[in-house]
Amino acid sequence: RNAKYLRYDYYIEYETYRFPINQNWNQDKNLQETANALDNAFFAEKLRVSCMMLSHQALYKKATYDYGLLQPILEYVESKKLFLIPAIGAYYYAFRALTERDKKEYYEQLEQIILHYDAVFPLNELGELYLLALNYCIYWINKDSTEYRNKAFLLYKNGFEKAILLDNGLVSRIRFFNAVSSAIKINNFDWAEKFIIEFGPKLEESHRESSIHFSRARLYFEKKQYKEAQQM
């Protein structure tokens, strides 16, 4: 489940504790369960916000953030193996991957969660996780990694086919270009063509025609169909 679920889990445990009208203190209480549920909800939310802060810092270099309790939380999550809870593990591995890029095992765990536990998260939150994963892939693509070109393509393919990378049914111009580029870079021209046909109409109308023509031109150029590319 996602962080919102964990938060409601805490509320239920707390209400269960408060429910008896006549408190009998000589019997077991669910206080440990309540405390654990509160911790899990907080850890998931804290790690998610920390990843958002990290992403913003990468785009806006002047941004400076105090991550507060993050370091002891990371250590506690490790010691208690709380990364096995997908809502915690996804953001734990995302943060580790983006701050320790050479340790590819963190990305591998993130990828496993978002590709195999996608039903756990609502689409908008899953979209955030896909973008975090793509940011990691881009780092290695810029270092000419064929492996991460393939991984990025898989994320774009899965993300669009499951509507994860759409915003209110629309595809942003940048994501559209990036998806086409990702397919072209691994010579998957058929998928790029199919993607342009299927998702071109989902672009914002003001950018739709020019974006489709530009993407088709690039695709034809890479296929050495220069006449068609020039027409586009």
mmCIF file of C-alpha atoms in Angstrom:
data_model
loop_
_atom_site.group_PDB
_atom_site.id
_atom_site.type_symbol
_atom_site.label_atom_id
_atom_site.label_comp_id
_atom_site.label_asym_id
_atom_site.label_seq_id
_atom_site.Cartn_x
_atom_site.Cartn_y
_atom_site.Cartn_z
ATOM 1 C CA ARG A 1 0.000 0.000 0.000
ATOM 2 C CA ASN A 2 1.018 3.603 -0.378
ATOM 3 C CA ALA A 3 1.779 6.158 2.336
ATOM 4 C CA LYS A 4 -1.854 7.261 2.597
ATOM 5 C CA TYR A 5 -2.872 3.695 3.415
ATOM 6 C CA LEU A 6 -0.208 3.507 6.122
ATOM 7 C CA ARG A 7 -1.497 6.743 7.634
ATOM 8 C CA TYR A 8 -5.038 5.351 7.796
ATOM 9 C CA ASP A 9 -3.652 2.155 9.288
ATOM 10 C CA TYR A 10 -2.292 4.267 12.150
ATOM 11 C CA TYR A 11 -5.684 5.974 12.618
ATOM 12 C CA ILE A 12 -7.392 2.582 12.865
ATOM 13 C CA GLU A 13 -4.883 1.283 15.410
ATOM 14 C CA TYR A 14 -5.314 4.448 17.467
ATOM 15 C CA GLU A 15 -9.120 4.191 17.370
ATOM 16 C CA THR A 16 -8.877 0.512 18.337
ATOM 17 C CA TYR A 17 -6.855 1.542 21.375
ATOM 18 C CA ARG A 18 -9.405 4.234 22.338
ATOM 19 C CA PHE A 19 -12.522 2.179 21.595
ATOM 20 C CA PRO A 20 -13.264 0.388 24.923
ATOM 21 C CA ILE A 21 -15.592 2.550 27.033
ATOM 22 C CA ASN A 22 -14.232 1.172 30.286
ATOM 23 C CA GLN A 23 -10.451 1.025 30.025
ATOM 24 C CA ASN A 24 -8.988 -2.015 31.725
ATOM 25 C CA TRP A 25 -5.264 -1.381 32.110
ATOM 26 C CA ASN A 26 -4.652 -4.956 33.261
ATOM 27 C CA GLN A 27 -4.978 -6.336 29.747
ATOM 28 C CA ASP A 28 -2.952 -6.179 26.563
ATOM 29 C CA LYS A 29 -3.228 -3.006 24.515
ATOM 30 C CA ASN A 30 -2.376 -2.453 20.868
ATOM 31 C CA LEU A 31 -0.013 0.399 21.691
ATOM 32 C CA GLN A 32 2.953 -1.257 19.996
ATOM 33 C CA GLU A 33 0.928 -1.742 16.816
ATOM 34 C CA THR A 34 -0.186 1.878 17.026
ATOM 35 C CA ALA A 35 3.390 3.124 17.437
ATOM 36 C CA ASN A 36 4.642 0.930 14.568
ATOM 37 C CA ALA A 37 1.859 2.112 12.262
ATOM 38 C CA LEU A 38 2.651 5.751 13.077
ATOM 39 C CA ASP A 39 6.357 5.199 12.364
ATOM 40 C CA ASN A 40 5.654 3.496 9.032
ATOM 41 C CA ALA A 41 3.304 6.254 7.883
ATOM 42 C CA PHE A 42 5.802 8.958 8.862
ATOM 43 C CA PHE A 43 8.784 7.206 7.269
ATOM 44 C CA ALA A 44 6.952 6.765 3.966
ATOM 45 C CA GLU A 45 5.869 10.414 3.844
ATOM 46 C CA LYS A 46 9.254 11.729 4.998
ATOM 47 C CA LEU A 47 11.150 9.732 2.374
ATOM 48 C CA ARG A 48 8.723 10.805 -0.351
ATOM 49 C CA VAL A 49 9.104 14.496 0.478
ATOM 50 C CA SER A 50 12.887 14.091 0.726
ATOM 51 C CA CYS A 51 12.951 12.687 -2.818
ATOM 52 C CA MET A 52 10.878 15.666 -3.995
ATOM 53 C CA MET A 53 13.380 18.021 -2.362
ATOM 54 C CA LEU A 54 16.284 16.189 -3.974
ATOM 55 C CA SER A 55 14.674 16.380 -7.424
ATOM 56 C CA HIS A 56 13.986 20.090 -7.077
ATOM 57 C CA GLN A 57 17.574 20.742 -6.035
ATOM 58 C CA ALA A 58 18.778 18.991 -9.190
ATOM 59 C CA LEU A 59 16.707 21.381 -11.337
ATOM 60 C CA TYR A 60 17.061 24.552 -9.271
ATOM 61 C CA LYS A 61 20.631 24.780 -8.050
ATOM 62 C CA LYS A 62 19.915 27.660 -5.668
ATOM 63 C CA ALA A 63 17.485 25.549 -3.617
ATOM 64 C CA THR A 64 18.847 24.569 -0.214
ATOM 65 C CA TYR A 65 16.948 22.254 2.089
ATOM 66 C CA ASP A 66 17.393 20.945 5.600
ATOM 67 C CA TYR A 67 16.536 17.247 5.490
ATOM 68 C CA GLY A 68 15.992 17.143 9.241
ATOM 69 C CA LEU A 69 15.642 13.629 10.655
ATOM 70 C CA LEU A 70 16.271 11.927 7.331
ATOM 71 C CA GLN A 71 19.663 10.348 8.113
ATOM 72 C CA PRO A 72 18.569 8.501 11.297
ATOM 73 C CA ILE A 73 15.387 7.459 9.472
ATOM 74 C CA LEU A 74 17.439 5.928 6.655
ATOM 75 C CA GLU A 75 19.535 4.051 9.200
ATOM 76 C CA TYR A 76 16.464 2.865 11.110
ATOM 77 C CA VAL A 77 14.731 1.697 7.914
ATOM 78 C CA GLU A 78 17.844 -0.331 7.101
ATOM 79 C CA SER A 79 18.189 -1.835 10.584
ATOM 80 C CA LYS A 80 14.521 -2.897 10.746
ATOM 81 C CA LYS A 81 14.331 -3.874 7.039
ATOM 82 C CA LEU A 82 11.345 -1.568 6.606
ATOM 83 C CA PHE A 83 12.298 -1.196 2.929
ATOM 84 C CA LEU A 84 10.356 -4.448 2.491
ATOM 85 C CA ILE A 85 7.204 -2.308 2.791
ATOM 86 C CA PRO A 86 6.790 -0.976 -0.791
ATOM 87 C CA ALA A 87 5.589 2.496 0.264
ATOM 88 C CA ILE A 88 8.776 2.918 2.300
ATOM 89 C CA GLY A 89 11.118 0.887 0.100
ATOM 90 C CA ALA A 90 10.323 2.747 -3.119
ATOM 91 C CA TYR A 91 11.391 6.128 -1.758
ATOM 92 C CA TYR A 92 14.200 4.690 0.339
ATOM 93 C CA TYR A 93 15.781 3.113 -2.745
ATOM 94 C CA ALA A 94 15.044 6.177 -4.884
ATOM 95 C CA PHE A 95 16.823 8.471 -2.436
ATOM 96 C CA ARG A 96 19.766 6.117 -2.070
ATOM 97 C CA ALA A 97 20.058 5.652 -5.841
ATOM 98 C CA LEU A 98 20.008 9.376 -6.585
ATOM 99 C CA THR A 99 22.552 10.229 -3.896
ATOM 100 C CA GLU A 100 24.824 7.177 -4.376
ATOM 101 C CA ARG A 101 24.653 6.726 -8.146
ATOM 102 C CA ASP A 102 27.501 4.222 -8.377
ATOM 103 C CA LYS A 103 25.618 1.725 -6.193
ATOM 104 C CA LYS A 104 23.369 0.375 -8.918
ATOM 105 C CA GLU A 105 21.798 -2.156 -6.594
ATOM 106 C CA TYR A 106 19.644 0.634 -5.141
ATOM 107 C CA TYR A 107 18.207 1.393 -8.563
ATOM 108 C CA GLU A 108 17.601 -2.302 -9.220
ATOM 109 C CA GLN A 109 15.462 -2.521 -6.083
ATOM 110 C CA LEU A 110 13.561 0.658 -7.016
ATOM 111 C CA GLU A 111 12.906 -0.687 -10.506
ATOM 112 C CA GLN A 112 11.635 -3.982 -9.102
ATOM 113 C CA ILE A 113 9.157 -2.208 -6.822
ATOM 114 C CA ILE A 114 7.714 0.153 -9.419
ATOM 115 C CA LEU A 115 7.466 -2.476 -12.167
ATOM 116 C CA HIS A 116 6.100 -5.334 -10.061
ATOM 117 C CA TYR A 117 4.116 -3.546 -7.358
ATOM 118 C CA ASP A 118 2.507 -0.840 -9.486
ATOM 119 C CA ALA A 119 -0.966 -1.745 -8.169
ATOM 120 C CA VAL A 120 0.194 -0.580 -4.731
ATOM 121 C CA PHE A 121 0.379 3.087 -5.738
ATOM 122 C CA PRO A 122 -2.152 5.516 -7.268
ATOM 123 C CA LEU A 123 -1.193 6.665 -10.775
ATOM 124 C CA ASN A 124 -0.034 10.155 -9.793
ATOM 125 C CA GLU A 125 2.315 8.798 -7.129
ATOM 126 C CA LEU A 126 3.552 6.038 -9.410
ATOM 127 C CA GLY A 127 4.288 8.743 -11.966
ATOM 128 C CA GLU A 128 6.547 10.462 -9.417
ATOM 129 C CA LEU A 129 8.442 7.219 -8.879
ATOM 130 C CA TYR A 130 8.849 6.659 -12.629
ATOM 131 C CA LEU A 131 10.345 10.143 -13.009
ATOM 132 C CA LEU A 132 12.768 9.482 -10.145
ATOM 133 C CA ALA A 133 13.822 6.242 -11.839
ATOM 134 C CA LEU A 134 14.171 7.984 -15.208
ATOM 135 C CA ASN A 135 16.359 10.672 -13.631
ATOM 136 C CA TYR A 136 18.709 7.926 -12.486
ATOM 137 C CA CYS A 137 18.733 6.311 -15.938
ATOM 138 C CA ILE A 138 19.496 9.650 -17.612
ATOM 139 C CA TYR A 139 22.615 10.014 -15.469
ATOM 140 C CA TRP A 140 24.006 6.750 -16.895
ATOM 141 C CA ILE A 141 22.696 7.388 -20.421
ATOM 142 C CA ASN A 142 24.763 10.578 -20.409
ATOM 143 C CA LYS A 143 27.725 8.320 -19.664
ATOM 144 C CA ASP A 144 26.823 6.273 -22.770
ATOM 145 C CA SER A 145 25.351 3.264 -20.954
ATOM 146 C CA THR A 146 23.474 0.927 -23.302
ATOM 147 C CA GLU A 147 22.043 -0.925 -20.314
ATOM 148 C CA TYR A 148 20.319 2.179 -18.989
ATOM 149 C CA ARG A 149 19.059 3.189 -22.426
ATOM 150 C CA ASN A 150 17.156 -0.107 -22.393
ATOM 151 C CA LYS A 151 15.949 0.464 -18.835
ATOM 152 C CA ALA A 152 14.722 3.965 -19.667
ATOM 153 C CA PHE A 153 12.856 2.637 -22.690
ATOM 154 C CA LEU A 154 11.166 0.001 -20.536
ATOM 155 C CA LEU A 155 10.016 2.719 -18.127
ATOM 156 C CA TYR A 156 8.619 4.886 -20.926
ATOM 157 C CA LYS A 157 6.933 1.890 -22.577
ATOM 158 C CA ASN A 158 5.346 0.692 -19.345
ATOM 159 C CA GLY A 159 4.591 4.211 -18.158
ATOM 160 C CA PHE A 160 2.614 5.205 -21.228
ATOM 161 C CA GLU A 161 0.915 1.873 -21.853
ATOM 162 C CA LYS A 162 -0.449 1.955 -18.278
ATOM 163 C CA ALA A 163 -1.225 5.720 -18.387
ATOM 164 C CA ILE A 164 1.267 6.306 -15.562
ATOM 165 C CA LEU A 165 3.103 9.097 -17.409
ATOM 166 C CA LEU A 166 -0.042 10.923 -18.505
ATOM 167 C CA ASP A 167 -1.374 14.025 -16.766
ATOM 168 C CA ASN A 168 -5.181 14.121 -16.820
ATOM 169 C CA GLY A 169 -5.161 12.087 -20.012
ATOM 170 C CA LEU A 170 -2.591 14.315 -21.751
ATOM 171 C CA VAL A 171 1.078 13.729 -22.521
ATOM 172 C CA SER A 172 3.538 16.576 -22.013
ATOM 173 C CA ARG A 173 5.628 17.667 -24.994
ATOM 174 C CA ILE A 174 8.912 16.889 -23.177
ATOM 175 C CA ARG A 175 7.851 13.368 -22.164
ATOM 176 C CA PHE A 176 6.580 12.759 -25.700
ATOM 177 C CA PHE A 177 9.954 13.719 -27.196
ATOM 178 C CA ASN A 178 11.849 11.732 -24.566
ATOM 179 C CA ALA A 179 9.792 8.584 -25.174
ATOM 180 C CA VAL A 180 10.352 8.770 -28.941
ATOM 181 C CA SER A 181 14.052 9.465 -28.409
ATOM 182 C CA SER A 182 14.330 6.538 -26.002
ATOM 183 C CA ALA A 183 12.925 4.122 -28.586
ATOM 184 C CA ILE A 184 15.069 5.520 -31.398
ATOM 185 C CA LYS A 185 18.271 5.200 -29.369
ATOM 186 C CA ILE A 186 17.755 1.441 -29.080
ATOM 187 C CA ASN A 187 16.593 1.159 -32.715
ATOM 188 C CA ASN A 188 13.044 0.208 -31.756
ATOM 189 C CA PHE A 189 11.590 2.151 -34.676
ATOM 190 C CA ASP A 190 8.317 0.196 -34.773
ATOM 191 C CA TRP A 191 7.462 1.165 -31.201
ATOM 192 C CA ALA A 192 8.376 4.803 -31.847
ATOM 193 C CA GLU A 193 6.046 4.876 -34.859
ATOM 194 C CA LYS A 194 3.231 3.240 -32.928
ATOM 195 C CA PHE A 195 3.765 5.622 -30.007
ATOM 196 C CA ILE A 196 3.559 8.715 -32.223
ATOM 197 C CA ILE A 197 0.304 7.475 -33.750
ATOM 198 C CA GLU A 198 -1.282 6.520 -30.425
ATOM 199 C CA PHE A 199 -0.121 9.336 -28.169
ATOM 200 C CA GLY A 200 0.336 12.211 -30.621
ATOM 201 C CA PRO A 201 -3.387 13.079 -30.347
ATOM 202 C CA LYS A 202 -2.953 13.310 -26.550
ATOM 203 C CA LEU A 203 -0.519 16.227 -26.813
ATOM 204 C CA GLU A 204 -1.761 19.709 -25.953
ATOM 205 C CA GLU A 205 -3.408 21.100 -29.069
ATOM 206 C CA SER A 206 -1.112 24.137 -29.307
ATOM 207 C CA HIS A 207 1.974 21.882 -29.639
ATOM 208 C CA ARG A 208 0.397 18.826 -31.228
ATOM 209 C CA GLU A 209 1.026 19.222 -34.959
ATOM 210 C CA SER A 210 4.589 20.558 -34.707
ATOM 211 C CA SER A 211 5.578 17.922 -32.108
ATOM 212 C CA ILE A 212 4.236 15.068 -34.225
ATOM 213 C CA HIS A 213 5.989 16.361 -37.363
ATOM 214 C CA PHE A 214 9.274 16.883 -35.539
ATOM 215 C CA SER A 215 9.158 13.386 -34.005
ATOM 216 C CA ARG A 216 8.301 11.772 -37.335
ATOM 217 C CA ALA A 217 11.131 13.695 -39.005
ATOM 218 C CA ARG A 218 13.610 12.418 -36.455
ATOM 219 C CA LEU A 219 12.317 8.865 -36.781
ATOM 220 C CA TYR A 220 12.538 8.907 -40.605
ATOM 221 C CA PHE A 221 16.005 10.454 -40.463
ATOM 222 C CA GLU A 222 17.283 7.672 -38.189
ATOM 223 C CA LYS A 223 15.739 5.123 -40.565
ATOM 224 C CA LYS A 224 17.616 6.864 -43.431
ATOM 225 C CA GLN A 225 14.318 7.775 -45.094
ATOM 226 C CA TYR A 226 15.601 11.243 -45.870
ATOM 227 C CA LYS A 227 12.892 12.276 -48.330
ATOM 228 C CA GLU A 228 10.130 11.518 -45.803
ATOM 229 C CA ALA A 229 12.128 13.250 -43.070
ATOM 230 C CA GLN A 230 12.453 16.383 -45.212
ATOM 231 C CA GLN A 231 8.709 16.401 -45.888
ATOM 232 C CA MET A 232 7.985 16.278 -42.169
#
